[in-house]
Coordinates of C-alpha atoms in Angstrom, one line a residue:
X20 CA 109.3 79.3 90.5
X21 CA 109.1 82.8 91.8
X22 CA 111.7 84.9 91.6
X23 CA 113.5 86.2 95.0
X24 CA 114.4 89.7 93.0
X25 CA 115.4 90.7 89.7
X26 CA 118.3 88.7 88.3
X27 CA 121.7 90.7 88.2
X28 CA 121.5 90.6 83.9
X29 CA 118.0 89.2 82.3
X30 CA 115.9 90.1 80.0
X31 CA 113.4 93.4 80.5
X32 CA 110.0 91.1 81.6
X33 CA 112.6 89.2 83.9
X34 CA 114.1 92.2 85.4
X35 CA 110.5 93.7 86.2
X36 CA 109.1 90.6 87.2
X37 CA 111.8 89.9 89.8
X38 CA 111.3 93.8 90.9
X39 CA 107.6 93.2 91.6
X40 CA 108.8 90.0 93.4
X41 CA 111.3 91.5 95.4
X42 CA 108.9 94.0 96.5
X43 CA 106.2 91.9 97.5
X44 CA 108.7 89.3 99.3
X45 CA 110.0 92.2 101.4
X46 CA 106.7 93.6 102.1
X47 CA 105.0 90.3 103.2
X48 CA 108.2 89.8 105.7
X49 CA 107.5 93.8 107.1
X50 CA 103.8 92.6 107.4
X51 CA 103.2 88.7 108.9
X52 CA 103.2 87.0 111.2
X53 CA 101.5 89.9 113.4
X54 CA 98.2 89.5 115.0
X55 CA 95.2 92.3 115.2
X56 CA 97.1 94.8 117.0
X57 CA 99.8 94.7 115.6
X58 CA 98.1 95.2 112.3
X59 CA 96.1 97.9 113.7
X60 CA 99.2 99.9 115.1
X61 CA 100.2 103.1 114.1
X62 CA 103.6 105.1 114.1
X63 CA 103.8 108.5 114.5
X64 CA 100.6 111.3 113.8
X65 CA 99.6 108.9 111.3
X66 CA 96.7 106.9 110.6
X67 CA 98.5 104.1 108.1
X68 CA 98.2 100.7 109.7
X69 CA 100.0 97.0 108.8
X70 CA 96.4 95.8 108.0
X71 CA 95.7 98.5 105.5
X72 CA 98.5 98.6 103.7
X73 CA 97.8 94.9 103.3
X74 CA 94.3 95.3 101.7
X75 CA 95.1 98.9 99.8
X76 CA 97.9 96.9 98.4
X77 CA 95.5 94.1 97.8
X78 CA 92.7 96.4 96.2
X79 CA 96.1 97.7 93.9
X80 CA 96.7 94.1 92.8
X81 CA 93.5 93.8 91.7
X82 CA 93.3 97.3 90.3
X83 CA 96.4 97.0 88.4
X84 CA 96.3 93.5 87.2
X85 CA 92.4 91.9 86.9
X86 CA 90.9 95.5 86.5
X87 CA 93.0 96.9 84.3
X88 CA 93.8 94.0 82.3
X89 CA 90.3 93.4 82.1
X90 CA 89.9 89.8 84.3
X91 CA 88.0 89.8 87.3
X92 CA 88.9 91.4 90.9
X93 CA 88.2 89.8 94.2
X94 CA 84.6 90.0 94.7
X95 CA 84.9 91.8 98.1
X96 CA 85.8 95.2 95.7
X97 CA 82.4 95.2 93.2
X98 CA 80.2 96.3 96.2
X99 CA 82.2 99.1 97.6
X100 CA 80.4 103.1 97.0
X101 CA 83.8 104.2 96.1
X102 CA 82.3 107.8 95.7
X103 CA 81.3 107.7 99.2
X104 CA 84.0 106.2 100.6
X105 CA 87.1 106.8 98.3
X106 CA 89.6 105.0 101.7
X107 CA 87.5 102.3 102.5
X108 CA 89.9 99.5 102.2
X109 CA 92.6 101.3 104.6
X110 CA 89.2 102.2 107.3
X111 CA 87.9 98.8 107.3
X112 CA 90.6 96.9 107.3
X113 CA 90.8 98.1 111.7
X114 CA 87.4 95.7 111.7
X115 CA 89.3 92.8 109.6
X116 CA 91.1 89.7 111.1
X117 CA 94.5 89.1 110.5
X118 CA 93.7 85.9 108.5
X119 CA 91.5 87.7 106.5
X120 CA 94.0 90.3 105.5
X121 CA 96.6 87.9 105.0
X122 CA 94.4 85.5 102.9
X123 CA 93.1 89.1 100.7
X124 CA 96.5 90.2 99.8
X125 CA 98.2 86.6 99.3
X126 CA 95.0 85.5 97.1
X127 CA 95.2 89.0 95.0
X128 CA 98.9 88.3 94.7
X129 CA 98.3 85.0 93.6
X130 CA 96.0 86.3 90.6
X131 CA 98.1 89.2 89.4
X132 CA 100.6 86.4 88.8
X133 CA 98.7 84.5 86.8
X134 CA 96.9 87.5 85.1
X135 CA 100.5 89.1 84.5
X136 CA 101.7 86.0 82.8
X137 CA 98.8 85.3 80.7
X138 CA 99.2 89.0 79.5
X139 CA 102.6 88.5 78.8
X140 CA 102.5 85.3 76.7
X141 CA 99.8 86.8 75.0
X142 CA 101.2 90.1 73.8
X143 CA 104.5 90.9 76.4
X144 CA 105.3 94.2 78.3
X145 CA 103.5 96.1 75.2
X146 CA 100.1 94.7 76.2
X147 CA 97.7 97.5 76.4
X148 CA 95.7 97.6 79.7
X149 CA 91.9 97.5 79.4
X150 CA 91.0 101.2 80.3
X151 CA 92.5 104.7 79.2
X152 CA 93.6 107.5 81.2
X153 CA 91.8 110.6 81.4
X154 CA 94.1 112.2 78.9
X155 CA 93.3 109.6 76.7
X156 CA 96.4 107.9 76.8
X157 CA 96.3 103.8 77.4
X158 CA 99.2 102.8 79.7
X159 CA 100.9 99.3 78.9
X160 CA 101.5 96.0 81.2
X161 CA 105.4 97.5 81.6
X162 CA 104.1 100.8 82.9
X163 CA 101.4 98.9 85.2
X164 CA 104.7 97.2 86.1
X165 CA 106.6 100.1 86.7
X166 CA 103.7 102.0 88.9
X167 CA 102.9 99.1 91.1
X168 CA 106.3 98.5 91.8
X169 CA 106.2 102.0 92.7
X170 CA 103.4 101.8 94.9
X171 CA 105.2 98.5 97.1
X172 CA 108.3 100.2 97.8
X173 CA 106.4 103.6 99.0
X174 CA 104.0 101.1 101.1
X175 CA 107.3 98.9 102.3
X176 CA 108.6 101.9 103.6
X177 CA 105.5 102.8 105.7
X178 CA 105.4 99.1 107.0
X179 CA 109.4 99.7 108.1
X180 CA 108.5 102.8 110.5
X181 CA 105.4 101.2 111.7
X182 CA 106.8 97.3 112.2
X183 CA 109.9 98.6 113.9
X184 CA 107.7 100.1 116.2
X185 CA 105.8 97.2 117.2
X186 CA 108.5 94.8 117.7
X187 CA 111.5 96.7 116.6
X188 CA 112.0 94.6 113.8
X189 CA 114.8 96.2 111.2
X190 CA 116.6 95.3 108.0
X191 CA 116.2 95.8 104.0
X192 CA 115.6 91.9 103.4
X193 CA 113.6 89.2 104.4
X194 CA 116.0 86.1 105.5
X195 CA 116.4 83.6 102.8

């Protein structure tokens, strides 16, 4: 069963699996249910759409939690130039359908779950992830954790300006 949020006292892998959850939950509920303009809509000066928050947080899945813990990513990411075109996933999302993007991110979802559970039974929040930083330094499966949780609630909090705009809709939490 998947976790609706972080449990008021649990153990550490508990408290930042429920986080991730949490975050995810809240930022499918800012995201669905729209169709291709309302994923291509904008708020403000800025570029950020629904859609591309949905497949940069799709490409972060993968980047996090197949990449980094050295599994497979969605296919749709080995043939990007990422040199030439370091934004690619937020640009081409505009040419995307809504199923797609909705399928992308639930699928990459889907496989950091298993990837992140595997990890865990195999060595817990001290598993080292597949790559090191350019200091040298190898972040572990908590700090993974940690920064993609991170990265949802900045991303949540792009999808609240720009989903209140489309339809107005408001509020901290999906309802149950």
């Amino acid at each position: 069963m998947i976790p609706m949020g972080p449990p008021a006292a649990g153990t550490e892998v508990e408290t930042l699996v429920g986080s991730l959850e949490r975050q995810r939950r809240i930022f499918a509920w800012k995201t669905g249910g729209l169709d291709a303009d309302g994923l291509r809509a904008t708020a403000a000066a800025s570029t950020i759409t629904l859609g591309g928050l949905l497949k940069h947080l799709a490409l972060c899945e993968d980047m996090y939690f197949s990449i980094r813990l050295g599994r497979q990513p969605a296919a749709l990411w080995r043939d990007v130039d990422w040199d030439d075109e370091a934004d690619w996933e937020w640009r081409s999302a505009a040419d995307d359908s809504p199923e797609f993007l909705y399928a992308l991110w639930r699928e990459c979802v889907e496989r950091s779950r298993a990837n992140i559970t595997e990890a865990i039974g195999a060595g817990g929040l001290d598993t080292p992830a597949d790559f090191t930083w350019p200091d040298g330094r190898t972040p572990s499966l908590r700090r993974m954790m940690i920064d993609m949780i991170e990265e949802y609630a900045r991303h949540t909090g792009h999808a609240d300006l720009i989903r209140e705009s489309i339809d107005g809709l408001t509020g901290e939490d999906p309802p149950e």
